[in-house]
Tab-separated table of C-alpha atoms in Angstrom:
chain	number	residue	atom	x	y	z
A	1	MET	CA	0.085	0.362	-0.389
A	2	GLU	CA	1.714	3.238	-1.191
A	3	GLN	CA	2.491	5.651	1.564
A	4	LYS	CA	2.741	9.279	1.315
A	5	ALA	CA	5.630	10.967	2.748
A	6	LEU	CA	8.763	13.723	3.110
A	7	PHE	CA	11.786	12.298	4.551
A	8	ILE	CA	14.471	14.641	5.877
A	9	ILE	CA	18.060	12.872	6.432
A	10	PHE	CA	19.699	14.861	8.347
A	11	GLY	CA	23.681	13.466	8.044
A	12	GLY	CA	22.447	12.911	4.315
A	13	THR	CA	26.203	12.303	3.433
A	14	GLY	CA	27.423	10.025	5.700
A	15	ASP	CA	28.074	6.214	5.971
A	16	LEU	CA	24.681	5.557	7.483
A	17	ALA	CA	22.964	6.883	5.093
A	18	TYR	CA	24.749	5.139	2.043
A	19	ARG	CA	25.353	2.191	3.286
A	20	LYS	CA	21.324	1.588	4.459
A	21	LEU	CA	18.806	3.914	4.101
A	22	TYR	CA	18.980	5.079	0.354
A	23	PRO	CA	19.503	0.942	-0.593
A	24	ALA	CA	16.353	0.456	2.175
A	25	LEU	CA	14.163	3.785	0.454
A	26	PHE	CA	14.601	1.723	-3.078
A	27	ASN	CA	13.776	-1.107	-2.066
A	28	LEU	CA	10.710	0.098	-0.497
A	29	TYR	CA	10.359	1.816	-3.639
A	30	GLU	CA	10.827	-1.241	-6.135
A	31	LYS	CA	8.155	-2.593	-3.922
A	32	GLY	CA	5.393	-0.160	-4.441
A	33	TYR	CA	5.293	1.353	-0.705
A	34	LEU	CA	6.756	4.298	-2.287
A	35	LYS	CA	5.980	5.894	-5.689
A	36	GLU	CA	5.043	9.107	-7.226
A	37	ASN	CA	3.893	10.708	-4.042
A	38	PHE	CA	7.442	10.615	-1.651
A	39	ALA	CA	10.062	13.153	-1.603
A	40	VAL	CA	13.810	13.290	0.227
A	41	ILE	CA	15.531	16.084	1.186
A	42	GLY	CA	19.443	15.293	2.684
A	43	THR	CA	20.970	17.524	4.704
A	44	ALA	CA	24.804	18.329	6.148
A	45	ARG	CA	27.589	20.607	5.743
A	46	ARG	CA	28.703	19.434	2.284
A	47	PRO	CA	27.888	22.190	-0.921
A	48	TRP	CA	26.366	19.194	-3.037
A	49	SER	CA	24.268	19.892	-6.218
A	50	ASN	CA	20.938	17.983	-6.634
A	51	ASP	CA	22.504	16.377	-9.449
A	52	HIS	CA	25.530	15.010	-7.420
A	53	TYR	CA	22.946	13.595	-4.758
A	54	HIS	CA	21.308	11.756	-7.611
A	55	GLU	CA	24.484	10.319	-8.115
A	56	VAL	CA	25.780	9.547	-4.801
A	57	VAL	CA	22.198	7.841	-4.042
A	58	MET	CA	22.045	5.652	-7.241
A	59	SER	CA	25.636	4.126	-6.638
A	60	ALA	CA	24.384	3.426	-3.204
A	61	ILE	CA	21.862	1.251	-4.887
A	62	GLU	CA	24.591	-0.456	-7.146
A	63	ASP	CA	27.154	-0.636	-3.883
A	64	SER	CA	24.681	-2.444	-2.176
A	65	GLY	CA	24.635	-5.493	-4.359
A	66	ARG	CA	20.922	-5.106	-5.615
A	67	ASP	CA	20.413	-6.142	-9.221
A	68	ALA	CA	18.221	-3.035	-9.781
A	69	GLY	CA	18.495	-3.688	-13.737
A	70	ARG	CA	16.565	-6.586	-13.100
A	71	THR	CA	13.643	-5.459	-13.415
A	72	ASN	CA	13.846	-1.911	-15.198
A	73	SER	CA	17.457	-0.225	-16.121
A	74	GLU	CA	16.049	3.420	-15.474
A	75	LEU	CA	14.380	2.618	-12.216
A	76	PRO	CA	17.082	3.842	-9.682
A	77	ARG	CA	17.302	7.503	-11.464
A	78	LYS	CA	13.585	8.063	-11.910
A	79	PHE	CA	13.716	6.505	-8.009
A	80	ALA	CA	16.993	9.275	-7.332
A	81	SER	CA	14.798	12.432	-9.661
A	82	HIS	CA	12.882	12.392	-5.935
A	83	PHE	CA	15.581	13.338	-3.425
A	84	TYR	CA	16.904	17.184	-3.029
A	85	TYR	CA	20.064	18.179	-0.927
A	86	GLN	CA	20.754	21.196	0.666
A	87	SER	CA	23.540	21.881	2.669
A	88	HIS	CA	22.820	22.754	6.332
A	89	ASN	CA	24.365	23.943	9.685
A	90	VAL	CA	22.365	21.698	12.600
A	91	ASP	CA	23.094	25.312	15.062
A	92	ASP	CA	22.131	27.706	12.452
A	93	ALA	CA	18.194	28.681	12.933
A	94	GLU	CA	18.282	30.043	9.635
A	95	HIS	CA	19.286	27.005	8.054
A	96	TYR	CA	15.908	25.917	9.071
A	97	VAL	CA	13.713	28.645	8.011
A	98	ALA	CA	15.431	27.709	4.434
A	99	LEU	CA	14.557	23.746	4.612
A	100	ARG	CA	11.066	24.953	6.149
A	101	ASN	CA	10.485	26.502	2.638
A	102	LEU	CA	11.970	23.873	0.837
A	103	ALA	CA	10.087	21.504	2.347
A	104	ASP	CA	6.756	23.225	1.899
A	105	GLN	CA	7.499	23.298	-1.474
A	106	LEU	CA	8.114	19.460	-1.931
A	107	ASP	CA	4.759	18.530	-0.078
A	108	GLU	CA	2.993	20.766	-2.629
A	109	LYS	CA	4.992	19.379	-5.651
A	110	TYR	CA	4.675	15.705	-4.291
A	111	GLN	CA	0.986	16.181	-2.294
A	112	LEU	CA	2.371	15.158	0.565
A	113	ASN	CA	-0.810	15.846	2.767
A	114	GLY	CA	1.804	16.989	5.407
A	115	ASN	CA	3.341	13.590	6.357
A	116	ARG	CA	7.107	14.115	7.422
A	117	ILE	CA	9.503	11.851	8.560
A	118	PHE	CA	12.773	13.589	10.320
A	119	TYR	CA	15.933	11.110	10.222
A	120	LEU	CA	18.407	12.200	12.370
A	121	ALA	CA	21.567	9.851	10.904
A	122	MET	CA	23.702	11.965	13.088
A	123	ALA	CA	25.744	11.853	16.417
A	124	PRO	CA	23.330	12.003	19.245
A	125	ARG	CA	24.788	15.178	20.775
A	126	PHE	CA	22.834	17.215	18.205
A	127	PHE	CA	19.140	15.678	18.198
A	128	GLY	CA	18.072	17.806	21.202
A	129	THR	CA	19.404	20.935	18.891
A	130	ILE	CA	17.390	19.526	16.167
A	131	ALA	CA	14.914	18.333	17.389
A	132	GLY	CA	14.662	22.263	19.163
A	133	HIS	CA	15.024	23.806	15.552
A	134	LEU	CA	12.408	22.044	14.174
A	135	LYS	CA	9.506	22.936	16.709
A	136	ASP	CA	10.595	26.476	17.005
A	137	GLN	CA	11.060	27.071	13.264
A	138	LYS	CA	7.649	25.172	11.993
A	139	LEU	CA	9.158	22.080	10.212
A	140	LEU	CA	6.719	20.098	11.507
A	141	THR	CA	3.154	20.546	10.109
A	142	GLU	CA	-0.149	21.248	11.610
A	143	GLY	CA	-2.928	19.075	10.556
A	144	SER	CA	-4.275	15.767	9.773
A	145	GLY	CA	-0.374	14.874	8.450
A	146	PHE	CA	1.885	13.397	10.486
A	147	ASN	CA	5.438	13.997	12.424
A	148	ARG	CA	7.789	11.223	13.296
A	149	LEU	CA	11.158	11.270	14.221
A	150	ILE	CA	13.382	8.592	13.825
A	151	ILE	CA	17.141	8.369	15.735
A	152	GLU	CA	19.883	6.114	16.031
A	153	LYS	CA	21.961	4.288	18.736
A	154	PRO	CA	24.144	4.850	20.620
A	155	PHE	CA	21.205	6.995	22.865
A	156	GLY	CA	23.425	8.078	25.785
A	157	ARG	CA	26.344	6.464	27.811
A	158	ASP	CA	24.224	5.725	31.090
A	159	TYR	CA	20.810	6.547	32.336
A	160	GLN	CA	21.642	10.158	33.854
A	161	SER	CA	22.843	11.082	29.550
A	162	ALA	CA	20.253	8.874	27.991
A	163	LYS	CA	17.583	10.831	30.403
A	164	GLU	CA	18.972	14.212	28.915
A	165	LEU	CA	18.509	13.236	24.907
A	166	ASN	CA	15.514	12.381	25.695
A	167	ASP	CA	14.400	15.073	27.847
A	168	SER	CA	15.554	17.576	24.825
A	169	ILE	CA	13.665	15.797	21.998
A	170	SER	CA	10.719	15.198	24.031
A	171	GLY	CA	10.200	19.239	24.414
A	172	SER	CA	9.185	18.820	20.644
A	173	PHE	CA	7.755	15.472	20.345
A	174	ASP	CA	5.433	12.889	21.966
A	175	GLU	CA	6.812	9.386	22.395
A	176	GLU	CA	4.381	7.971	19.710
A	177	GLN	CA	6.170	9.936	17.303
A	178	ILE	CA	9.900	8.924	18.397
A	179	PHE	CA	11.065	6.196	16.822
A	180	ARG	CA	14.396	4.436	18.189
A	181	ILE	CA	16.295	2.661	15.865
A	182	ASP	CA	17.374	-0.531	17.328
A	183	HIS	CA	18.480	-2.818	13.861
A	184	TYR	CA	17.616	-6.299	15.647
A	185	LEU	CA	14.412	-5.034	15.706
A	186	GLY	CA	13.986	-5.053	12.345
A	187	LYS	CA	15.650	-8.307	11.909
A	188	GLU	CA	12.822	-10.919	10.856
A	189	PRO	CA	14.175	-13.936	12.737
A	190	ILE	CA	13.649	-11.784	16.036
A	191	GLN	CA	10.744	-10.477	15.233
A	192	SER	CA	9.302	-14.411	14.592
A	193	ILE	CA	10.409	-14.825	18.586
A	194	ALA	CA	6.988	-13.619	19.623
A	195	GLY	CA	5.159	-16.166	16.645
A	196	LEU	CA	7.064	-19.110	18.002
A	197	ARG	CA	5.964	-18.559	21.773
A	198	PHE	CA	2.712	-17.514	20.998
A	199	GLY	CA	1.772	-19.074	18.055
A	200	ASN	CA	1.961	-22.673	18.716
A	201	ALA	CA	0.344	-24.120	22.085
A	202	LEU	CA	3.299	-26.497	22.248
A	203	PHE	CA	5.745	-23.970	23.722
A	204	ASN	CA	2.978	-21.448	24.448
A	205	SER	CA	2.120	-24.296	26.772
A	206	LEU	CA	6.233	-25.301	28.140
A	207	TRP	CA	7.044	-21.310	27.833
A	208	ASN	CA	7.201	-21.300	31.724
A	209	LYS	CA	9.166	-21.997	35.183
A	210	GLU	CA	7.840	-25.274	35.644
A	211	HIS	CA	9.568	-26.568	31.938
A	212	ILE	CA	12.550	-23.937	31.421
A	213	ASP	CA	15.847	-24.407	33.313
A	214	ASN	CA	17.706	-21.318	31.447
A	215	ILE	CA	18.038	-19.408	28.322
A	216	GLN	CA	21.559	-19.009	26.781
A	217	ILE	CA	21.934	-15.810	24.490
A	218	THR	CA	24.988	-15.717	22.070
A	219	LEU	CA	26.042	-12.712	19.769
A	220	ALA	CA	29.143	-13.973	18.602
A	221	GLU	CA	31.187	-12.267	16.606
A	222	SER	CA	34.672	-13.732	14.353
A	223	LEU	CA	35.880	-10.307	13.751
A	224	GLY	CA	37.741	-7.909	15.674
A	225	VAL	CA	36.694	-3.751	16.315
A	226	GLU	CA	38.302	-3.475	12.522
A	227	GLU	CA	37.948	0.161	10.675
A	228	ARG	CA	35.070	0.595	14.405
A	229	ALA	CA	38.519	1.096	16.720
A	230	GLY	CA	37.589	4.537	17.432
A	231	TYR	CA	33.953	3.775	18.929
A	232	TYR	CA	34.874	1.077	20.368
A	233	GLU	CA	37.425	2.660	22.691
A	234	THR	CA	34.286	4.942	23.815
A	235	ALA	CA	31.838	2.152	24.080
A	236	GLY	CA	33.071	-1.651	24.490
A	237	ALA	CA	30.875	-4.575	24.077
A	238	MET	CA	28.670	-3.294	26.927
A	239	ARG	CA	26.892	-0.497	25.443
A	240	ASP	CA	27.555	-1.648	21.545
A	241	MET	CA	25.511	-4.872	22.321
A	242	LEU	CA	24.152	-5.292	25.717
A	243	GLN	CA	22.476	-2.679	26.701
A	244	ASN	CA	20.784	-2.411	23.418
A	245	HIS	CA	20.315	-5.493	21.085
A	246	ILE	CA	20.677	-8.105	23.695
A	247	MET	CA	18.118	-6.387	26.870
A	248	GLN	CA	15.517	-6.394	23.591
A	249	ILE	CA	16.106	-9.728	22.757
A	250	VAL	CA	15.446	-10.884	26.311
A	251	SER	CA	12.205	-8.636	26.644
A	252	LEU	CA	10.940	-10.350	23.800
A	253	LEU	CA	11.929	-13.948	25.804
A	254	THR	CA	10.679	-13.435	28.682
A	255	MET	CA	7.497	-10.977	28.278
A	256	GLU	CA	4.470	-12.150	29.374
A	257	ARG	CA	1.552	-13.203	26.321
A	258	PRO	CA	0.158	-9.522	25.777
A	259	GLU	CA	-3.913	-9.536	25.092
A	260	VAL	CA	-3.290	-8.146	21.714
A	261	PHE	CA	-0.834	-8.076	19.266
A	262	ASP	CA	-0.486	-4.670	18.642
A	263	SER	CA	2.078	-1.947	19.082
A	264	LYS	CA	0.981	-0.833	22.282
A	265	HIS	CA	0.051	-3.593	24.182
A	266	LEU	CA	3.862	-5.569	23.246
A	267	GLN	CA	5.588	-2.729	24.194
A	268	ASP	CA	3.872	-2.749	27.540
A	269	LYS	CA	4.859	-6.013	28.203
A	270	LYS	CA	8.359	-5.988	26.755
A	271	ILE	CA	8.997	-2.562	29.163
A	272	GLU	CA	7.107	-4.900	32.005
A	273	ALA	CA	9.690	-7.758	31.089
A	274	LEU	CA	12.360	-5.457	31.957
A	275	GLU	CA	10.999	-3.706	34.657
A	276	ASN	CA	11.397	-7.389	36.170
A	277	ILE	CA	14.726	-7.860	35.368
A	278	GLN	CA	16.887	-8.339	38.209
A	279	THR	CA	18.551	-4.822	39.211
A	280	TYR	CA	21.649	-6.117	40.612
A	281	SER	CA	23.498	-4.614	44.097
A	282	LYS	CA	27.465	-3.758	43.188
A	283	GLU	CA	28.338	-7.248	45.239
A	284	GLU	CA	25.264	-9.338	42.543
A	285	ALA	CA	26.552	-7.462	39.413
A	286	ALA	CA	30.658	-8.336	40.167
A	287	GLN	CA	29.612	-11.593	40.806
A	288	ASN	CA	26.877	-12.450	37.771
A	289	PHE	CA	29.133	-11.013	35.034
A	290	VAL	CA	32.146	-11.029	33.637
A	291	ARG	CA	33.994	-8.836	30.689
A	292	GLY	CA	37.229	-9.789	28.325
A	293	GLN	CA	39.676	-8.762	25.939
A	294	TYR	CA	40.858	-10.436	22.500
A	295	GLY	CA	44.691	-11.017	22.644
A	296	GLU	CA	46.384	-12.597	19.784
A	297	ASP	CA	45.450	-16.221	18.067
A	298	ALA	CA	47.857	-19.273	19.158
A	299	ALA	CA	49.384	-18.611	15.545
A	300	HIS	CA	50.396	-14.755	15.767
A	301	THR	CA	48.191	-14.200	13.000
A	302	GLN	CA	45.917	-11.837	14.662
A	303	LEU	CA	46.040	-8.694	16.234
A	304	ALA	CA	45.994	-8.343	20.100
A	305	TYR	CA	42.790	-5.766	20.521
A	306	ARG	CA	45.387	-3.361	22.449
A	307	GLU	CA	47.835	-3.757	18.966
A	308	GLU	CA	44.794	-2.043	16.472
A	309	GLU	CA	45.177	0.288	14.813
A	310	GLY	CA	43.056	3.398	17.071
A	311	THR	CA	43.253	1.143	19.921
A	312	ALA	CA	45.117	2.427	23.524
A	313	ASP	CA	47.827	0.601	24.394
A	314	ASP	CA	47.126	-0.196	27.747
A	315	SER	CA	43.087	0.096	26.763
A	316	SER	CA	41.164	-1.708	29.238
A	317	ILE	CA	37.999	-1.129	27.307
A	318	GLU	CA	35.608	-4.970	27.011
A	319	THR	CA	35.164	-6.687	23.396
A	320	PHE	CA	33.926	-9.491	25.003
A	321	VAL	CA	30.806	-9.392	27.928
A	322	ALA	CA	28.974	-12.624	29.746
A	323	GLY	CA	26.857	-12.627	32.290
A	324	LYS	CA	23.201	-14.114	34.101
A	325	LEU	CA	20.072	-11.991	34.552
A	326	ILE	CA	17.268	-13.316	36.787
A	327	THR	CA	13.972	-12.829	35.274
A	328	HIS	CA	10.898	-12.103	38.199
A	329	ASN	CA	7.906	-12.068	35.439
A	330	PRO	CA	5.504	-14.749	36.892
A	331	SER	CA	5.622	-17.324	34.321
A	332	LEU	CA	9.148	-17.603	34.259
A	333	ASP	CA	10.060	-16.050	37.586
A	334	GLY	CA	13.725	-17.591	38.878
A	335	VAL	CA	14.664	-18.796	35.285
A	336	PRO	CA	18.086	-17.505	34.582
A	337	ILE	CA	19.273	-15.917	30.969
A	338	TYR	CA	22.634	-16.288	30.451
A	339	VAL	CA	23.814	-13.843	27.987
A	340	ARG	CA	27.754	-12.866	26.194
A	341	THR	CA	28.388	-11.495	23.214
A	342	GLY	CA	32.456	-11.232	21.849
A	343	LYS	CA	35.262	-9.919	19.265
A	344	ARG	CA	37.552	-12.648	17.648
A	345	LEU	CA	35.472	-15.873	18.823
A	346	ALA	CA	35.710	-19.136	17.499
A	347	LYS	CA	32.957	-18.595	15.012
A	348	LYS	CA	29.814	-16.025	13.466
A	349	SER	CA	26.686	-16.653	15.498
A	350	THR	CA	24.066	-15.477	16.633
A	351	GLN	CA	21.352	-17.984	18.329
A	352	ILE	CA	18.947	-18.361	21.530
A	353	ASN	CA	19.025	-21.613	23.243
A	354	VAL	CA	15.730	-22.556	25.107
A	355	VAL	CA	16.971	-25.102	27.611
A	356	PHE	CA	14.473	-27.387	28.754
A	357	LYS	CA	14.322	-28.736	32.808
A	358	ASN	CA	15.829	-32.303	32.994
A	359	ASP	CA	14.539	-33.836	36.211
A	360	ASP	CA	12.706	-37.032	35.373
A	361	GLN	CA	14.683	-40.837	35.570
A	362	ASN	CA	15.923	-41.784	33.210
A	363	ILE	CA	14.132	-46.154	33.112
A	364	PHE	CA	15.782	-46.278	30.097
A	365	ASN	CA	19.157	-47.010	31.461
A	366	SER	CA	20.064	-49.337	34.465
A	367	ASP	CA	22.384	-46.323	35.966
A	368	PRO	CA	20.095	-44.333	38.144
A	369	ASN	CA	22.689	-41.802	37.547
A	370	GLN	CA	22.778	-41.909	33.824
A	371	LYS	CA	20.745	-38.813	33.102
A	372	LEU	CA	18.175	-38.556	29.880
A	373	GLU	CA	20.394	-35.762	26.951
A	374	THR	CA	18.364	-32.320	27.539
A	375	ASN	CA	15.906	-31.012	25.570
A	376	VAL	CA	17.148	-27.864	23.950
A	377	LEU	CA	15.056	-25.441	21.450
A	378	THR	CA	17.616	-22.709	19.469
A	379	LEU	CA	16.339	-19.793	17.642
A	380	HIS	CA	19.231	-19.356	15.013
A	381	ILE	CA	19.035	-15.662	14.141
A	382	GLU	CA	22.534	-15.510	11.896
A	383	PRO	CA	23.986	-16.003	9.531
A	384	ASP	CA	21.892	-19.116	9.598
A	385	GLN	CA	18.310	-18.314	10.400
A	386	GLY	CA	15.825	-21.064	11.107
A	387	PHE	CA	15.250	-23.556	14.214
A	388	THR	CA	17.117	-26.605	15.429
A	389	LEU	CA	14.732	-28.748	18.287
A	390	GLN	CA	17.022	-31.346	20.055
A	391	PHE	CA	15.197	-34.475	22.031
A	392	ASN	CA	15.666	-37.831	22.054
A	393	THR	CA	14.609	-41.106	20.587
A	394	LYS	CA	15.521	-44.974	20.546
A	395	LYS	CA	19.031	-45.676	18.637
A	396	GLY	CA	18.840	-48.290	16.012
A	397	ASN	CA	20.032	-51.172	17.921
A	398	GLN	CA	19.743	-53.956	19.732
A	399	GLY	CA	17.743	-53.102	23.512
A	400	TYR	CA	16.495	-49.302	24.390
A	401	GLN	CA	19.052	-47.128	24.389
A	402	LEU	CA	18.278	-43.394	23.930
A	403	SER	CA	20.205	-40.444	22.070
A	404	PRO	CA	19.687	-36.813	20.298
A	405	VAL	CA	18.623	-36.230	16.959
A	406	HIS	CA	17.555	-32.381	16.030
A	407	LEU	CA	14.447	-31.486	14.038
A	408	ARG	CA	15.785	-28.941	11.983
A	409	TYR	CA	14.299	-25.722	9.884
A	410	ARG	CA	16.946	-23.259	7.918
A	411	LYS	CA	15.839	-20.795	5.797
A	412	SER	CA	16.737	-21.647	2.317
A	413	ALA	CA	19.178	-19.128	0.324
A	414	SER	CA	16.029	-17.920	-1.974
A	415	GLU	CA	13.413	-17.015	1.782
A	416	LYS	CA	16.454	-15.494	2.831
A	417	ALA	CA	17.047	-13.254	-0.210
A	418	LYS	CA	13.379	-12.755	-0.555
A	419	THR	CA	13.488	-11.167	3.530
A	420	PRO	CA	13.341	-6.997	3.554
A	421	ASP	CA	16.454	-5.978	5.200
A	422	ALA	CA	16.103	-4.851	8.919
A	423	TYR	CA	16.307	-1.280	7.561
A	424	GLU	CA	13.571	-1.587	4.677
A	425	SER	CA	11.041	-2.977	7.546
A	426	LEU	CA	12.266	-0.550	10.306
A	427	ILE	CA	11.413	2.146	7.637
A	428	ARG	CA	8.305	0.727	6.489
A	429	ASP	CA	7.147	-0.129	9.997
A	430	ALA	CA	7.659	3.996	10.614
A	431	LEU	CA	5.540	5.356	7.319
A	432	MET	CA	2.630	3.552	8.245
A	433	GLY	CA	3.248	4.180	11.957
A	434	ASN	CA	3.388	1.029	13.731
A	435	LYS	CA	5.937	0.868	17.085
A	436	THR	CA	6.004	-2.506	17.440
A	437	ASN	CA	9.657	-3.075	16.259
A	438	PHE	CA	11.174	0.252	18.134
A	439	ALA	CA	12.105	0.901	21.639
A	440	HIS	CA	9.541	2.558	23.937
A	441	TRP	CA	12.196	5.205	26.188
A	442	HIS	CA	10.931	3.202	29.227
A	443	GLU	CA	12.760	0.116	27.617
A	444	VAL	CA	15.693	2.139	26.933
A	445	ARG	CA	15.602	3.561	30.361
A	446	LYS	CA	15.334	-0.234	32.560
A	447	ALA	CA	18.335	-1.168	30.482
A	448	TRP	CA	20.494	1.631	30.731
A	449	GLN	CA	19.765	0.905	34.645
A	450	ILE	CA	20.352	-2.744	34.732
A	451	VAL	CA	23.683	-2.168	33.137
A	452	ASP	CA	24.749	1.210	34.723
A	453	VAL	CA	25.613	-0.947	37.766
A	454	ILE	CA	27.831	-3.008	36.377
A	455	ARG	CA	29.685	-0.199	34.419
A	456	GLN	CA	30.334	0.536	37.366
A	457	VAL	CA	31.767	-1.891	39.050
A	458	TRP	CA	34.024	-2.786	36.155
A	459	ASP	CA	35.003	1.314	35.810
A	460	ALA	CA	36.110	0.844	39.580
A	461	GLU	CA	39.143	-1.833	38.833
A	462	THR	CA	41.638	-2.298	36.740
A	463	PRO	CA	41.283	-5.448	34.201
A	464	ASP	CA	43.975	-8.163	33.417
A	465	PHE	CA	43.535	-7.685	29.904
A	466	PRO	CA	44.326	-9.388	27.768
A	467	ASN	CA	42.530	-12.487	28.933
A	468	TYR	CA	41.564	-14.667	26.040
A	469	ALA	CA	42.751	-15.969	22.402
A	470	SER	CA	41.464	-14.566	19.085
A	471	GLY	CA	39.560	-17.513	17.934
A	472	SER	CA	38.231	-18.535	21.413
A	473	MET	CA	34.889	-18.601	22.859
A	474	GLY	CA	35.833	-15.921	25.507
A	475	PRO	CA	37.859	-16.311	28.891
A	476	GLN	CA	37.724	-18.982	31.105
A	477	ALA	CA	35.743	-17.083	33.625
A	478	ALA	CA	32.379	-16.871	30.808
A	479	ASP	CA	32.298	-21.096	30.981
A	480	ASP	CA	33.248	-20.837	35.338
A	481	LEU	CA	29.726	-18.563	34.833
A	482	LEU	CA	27.528	-21.517	34.058
A	483	ALA	CA	30.075	-24.127	36.124
A	484	ARG	CA	28.783	-22.608	38.961
A	485	ASP	CA	25.290	-23.501	38.375
A	486	GLY	CA	25.926	-26.864	37.456
A	487	ARG	CA	25.514	-25.763	33.429
A	488	GLN	CA	27.080	-25.039	30.387
A	489	TRP	CA	26.804	-22.890	27.388
A	490	ILE	CA	25.115	-24.888	24.691
A	491	PHE	CA	27.186	-23.254	21.705
A	492	ASN	CA	30.404	-24.116	21.669
A	493	PRO	CA	32.232	-24.546	17.948
A	494	LYS	CA	35.161	-25.795	20.020
A	495	LYS	CA	33.955	-29.096	21.151
C-alpha cells in the first residue's frame, strides 16, 4: 500500500545513509510502498548539488549489491529524481527556515499531505538541537499530516545521559512520534520470537518456570573491531551490544503474553518484562558479570585488541561480555538468562538456546545416575535463520537406548533473499506508524539502569587484559559463570 511522506535526512552524506537508508528506501520504492508521492531532502555541511546527490544515491543502490537493472534499468534514476539536497548547519536557525521553505514546496509538488519523517542519522549530541529547531522554526506540520522522528543508537552512555537526551527531544516530539531504531528489532528472526512463543500451543504451554531450566543468548562475532576502533574505545561490548540488542531480545523472550498483538500491548509487555529483570547490587553485579578483551591467536596471525589501529596500548575497554540475568516475570520467575557477546570469537553466530528441564529419572538405563540428554530449542538468528529442536529417541540397535536427534528448519538462500533488510522493514513500519519493532523510552531507561551498576563496578577496577585468545569462545571466566550453577554453554564450536 503506497505511503506518502517527505523524508528529511540529517546526515544525508554520511555512511549510514549511503549503506543503509538509500538502499532501504529504494527497496520500498521498487515494491510499491513508495511511488510518485514521496520526496527526500538530504542535509549536511557539504556543498552538494541536487545532480551530485542523485549520483550518490544511485551509486548507493549499486554498491548495496542489488541488481536493480533486472526489473527496470531506469528505476534507480527515476527514484533518485525524488531526492533534493540542501547544505545545512544544524546550529544555524536560518538554515531551518530555508529547509522549511523547501519542505513546503515539495509537500505541494508531490501532494504529501503534510506527512514528514525526520531521520537523525547523526551523532546523538545533535538530537536536542535539531529537534528544538524543527519545532521553533515550524517544520512540524499541523493538521492531518504526521510528524515522526527516527533516531539511531547509541542513545546515551548511561541512564543520566540517556535521560537528558530524551528530555531534549521530548520537548518537541511526543513519545508516540519518536521511533528509536534498534536494527536487531528489524531482523525477521527476532520478530519471529513472538510468533514462535504465542502462535504455537506446544511452546506456549512449555514457556514457563516449570519447564524451562535456563535461556542462553549468544551474539558471537569472528571479526575484530576493524575500522570501528575509535568508536569501540568509547563504547565497548557492554554499550555496543548488551544494553540495546541483547536487552531487547531478553524482553521478547521473557515477556508475558499480550492480550492483543499490536504495538501498544507489545510495548507494555516488553517494558514490564524489563522492569522485572533483577537490578543487581554492586556485589551481585561483580558476581554475575564477566568481561574480556581479545589477545592474539595461538598462531600469531591475529592482532590483539591493543595492537589494532586506533586503540590505546593499555586499553581497558572490553571486547567480550558474559553475564547472568534473573527474571521475576510471573511465568518465568527465577529462570536465569545467560548472555554473552564478543569479538574475535571462534565462529560468527547469533543464536538463542532455550534449555528445558531434565529432572525425570532415566528409566531406559540401569544406571540411575545416567541422565537423559537435555531438550533444547535453538533459534538461529544469523548467519543461519531457522530453528533446531533437540529431543531423544531410540537408537537403531538392540536394546532400548536413547540418543539425541535434531529436528531442523533452515531458511533457504532464496527465502533469505526475499526477506526484507532490517532497515527496509523498520522504515516501512515508521511510514505506517507501527511502533511494534521500536524501543520505547521506558525500555531504554530500564536497560541503562541494569547496565549502569555493572559498568560502575568495572570502572572501579583495572582488568587483567588481554584474557582470551582470538579464535576462542572468550575468557575462562565465562565458562566458570555457568559451571558454578552446574550448567554449560550450549553453543560451543570448540567442542
